[in-house]
CSV table of C-alpha atoms in Angstrom, one decimal:
chain,number,residue,atom,x,y,z
A,1,MET,CA,209.4,106.9,81.3
A,2,GLU,CA,206.3,105.8,80.8
A,3,LYS,CA,207.5,102.4,79.5
A,4,ASN,CA,209.7,101.2,82.8
A,5,ILE,CA,206.8,103.0,85.2
A,6,LYS,CA,206.1,100.1,87.0
A,7,THR,CA,209.8,99.6,88.2
A,8,THR,CA,210.8,103.1,88.3
A,9,THR,CA,211.0,104.6,92.3
A,10,PRO,CA,209.5,107.7,92.8
A,11,ILE,CA,210.2,110.4,95.2
A,12,LEU,CA,208.7,113.3,96.5
A,13,ASN,CA,210.7,116.4,96.1
A,14,SER,CA,212.5,117.4,99.3
A,15,SER,CA,210.1,121.3,99.4
A,16,ILE,CA,207.2,118.9,99.8
A,17,VAL,CA,205.1,118.5,102.4
A,18,LEU,CA,202.5,116.0,102.8
A,19,ARG,CA,199.8,117.0,105.9
A,20,ILE,CA,197.4,114.8,107.0
A,21,GLU,CA,193.9,116.4,108.2
A,22,SER,CA,190.9,114.6,109.6
A,23,ASP,CA,189.8,111.7,107.6
A,24,ASP,CA,192.7,110.5,106.3
A,25,TRP,CA,192.6,114.0,103.5
A,26,ALA,CA,195.9,115.8,103.0
A,27,ILE,CA,196.9,118.3,101.8
A,28,LEU,CA,200.2,118.2,99.2
A,29,TYR,CA,202.0,121.6,99.5
A,30,ASP,CA,204.7,123.3,97.2
A,31,ALA,CA,206.8,125.1,100.0
A,32,ASP,CA,209.1,126.3,97.0
A,33,THR,CA,205.7,127.4,94.8
A,34,ASP,CA,203.5,128.1,98.0
A,35,LYS,CA,200.6,125.6,96.8
A,36,GLY,CA,198.4,123.3,97.8
A,37,PHE,CA,197.0,120.4,96.4
A,38,GLY,CA,193.8,118.1,98.5
A,39,ILE,CA,194.6,114.8,98.5
A,40,ASN,CA,191.6,111.7,99.1
A,41,PRO,CA,193.1,109.1,101.0
A,42,VAL,CA,194.3,106.4,98.1
A,43,SER,CA,196.1,109.3,97.0
A,44,VAL,CA,197.2,109.9,100.9
A,45,THR,CA,198.7,106.3,100.7
A,46,ILE,CA,200.2,107.0,97.1
A,47,CYS,CA,202.5,109.7,98.3
A,48,GLN,CA,203.3,108.0,101.7
A,49,HIS,CA,205.2,105.8,99.8
A,50,LEU,CA,207.0,107.8,97.0
A,51,ASP,CA,210.0,107.9,99.2
A,52,GLY,CA,212.8,106.8,96.5
A,53,LYS,CA,212.7,102.8,98.4
A,54,HIS,CA,209.5,102.0,96.9
A,55,THR,CA,208.6,100.5,93.3
A,56,VAL,CA,205.2,101.4,91.4
A,57,GLU,CA,204.3,98.2,91.1
A,58,GLU,CA,204.7,98.0,95.5
A,59,ILE,CA,203.0,100.7,96.1
A,60,LYS,CA,200.4,99.7,93.8
A,61,ARG,CA,200.4,96.6,95.6
A,62,ILE,CA,200.2,98.6,99.0
A,63,VAL,CA,196.7,100.2,97.7
A,64,GLN,CA,195.2,97.2,96.6
A,65,GLU,CA,196.7,95.7,100.3
A,66,ARG,CA,194.8,98.8,102.5
A,67,PHE,CA,191.6,99.1,100.9
A,68,ASN,CA,188.2,97.4,99.5
A,69,ASN,CA,186.9,97.8,96.1
A,70,VAL,CA,189.7,98.7,94.5
A,71,PRO,CA,188.9,99.2,91.1
A,72,ASP,CA,190.4,97.2,87.3
A,73,SER,CA,191.8,101.0,86.4
A,74,LEU,CA,194.0,101.0,89.9
A,75,GLU,CA,197.3,101.2,87.7
A,76,LYS,CA,196.5,103.3,84.9
A,77,ASP,CA,195.0,106.1,87.6
A,78,THR,CA,198.4,105.3,90.1
A,79,ASN,CA,200.0,106.0,86.6
A,80,GLU,CA,198.5,109.3,86.3
A,81,PHE,CA,198.5,110.6,89.5
A,82,ILE,CA,201.7,110.2,90.0
A,83,GLN,CA,202.6,111.5,86.4
A,84,ASN,CA,200.5,114.4,87.1
A,85,LEU,CA,202.9,115.4,90.4
A,86,PHE,CA,206.0,114.5,88.3
A,87,LEU,CA,204.7,117.9,85.7
A,88,GLN,CA,204.0,119.6,88.2
A,89,GLY,CA,207.2,119.7,89.7
A,90,LEU,CA,206.5,117.7,92.8
A,91,VAL,CA,207.9,114.4,92.8
A,92,SER,CA,211.3,113.1,90.6
A,93,TYR,CA,212.7,109.3,90.1
A,94,SER,CA,214.9,107.6,91.5
A,95,THR,CA,217.6,106.2,89.7
């Protein structure tokens, strides 16, 4: 999956709830496991676009447009974040 990650279309699993709190931080809650994860505004933007319609490359472009001073590590960081969600069972990849 890693070699084609730019063109994959990840999707949050249906049991996942994204609850946006103050200052654009959020809780990513998995109703199946009753686990919650605090995520920052950049991660919120990524999660909002994990809809099976946006490729990873498109999601990175959206982050670049929405935030100032995006680090050079954006591609690596985005890939790692989505891969971690996948490994925790929060995301799957559309085919």
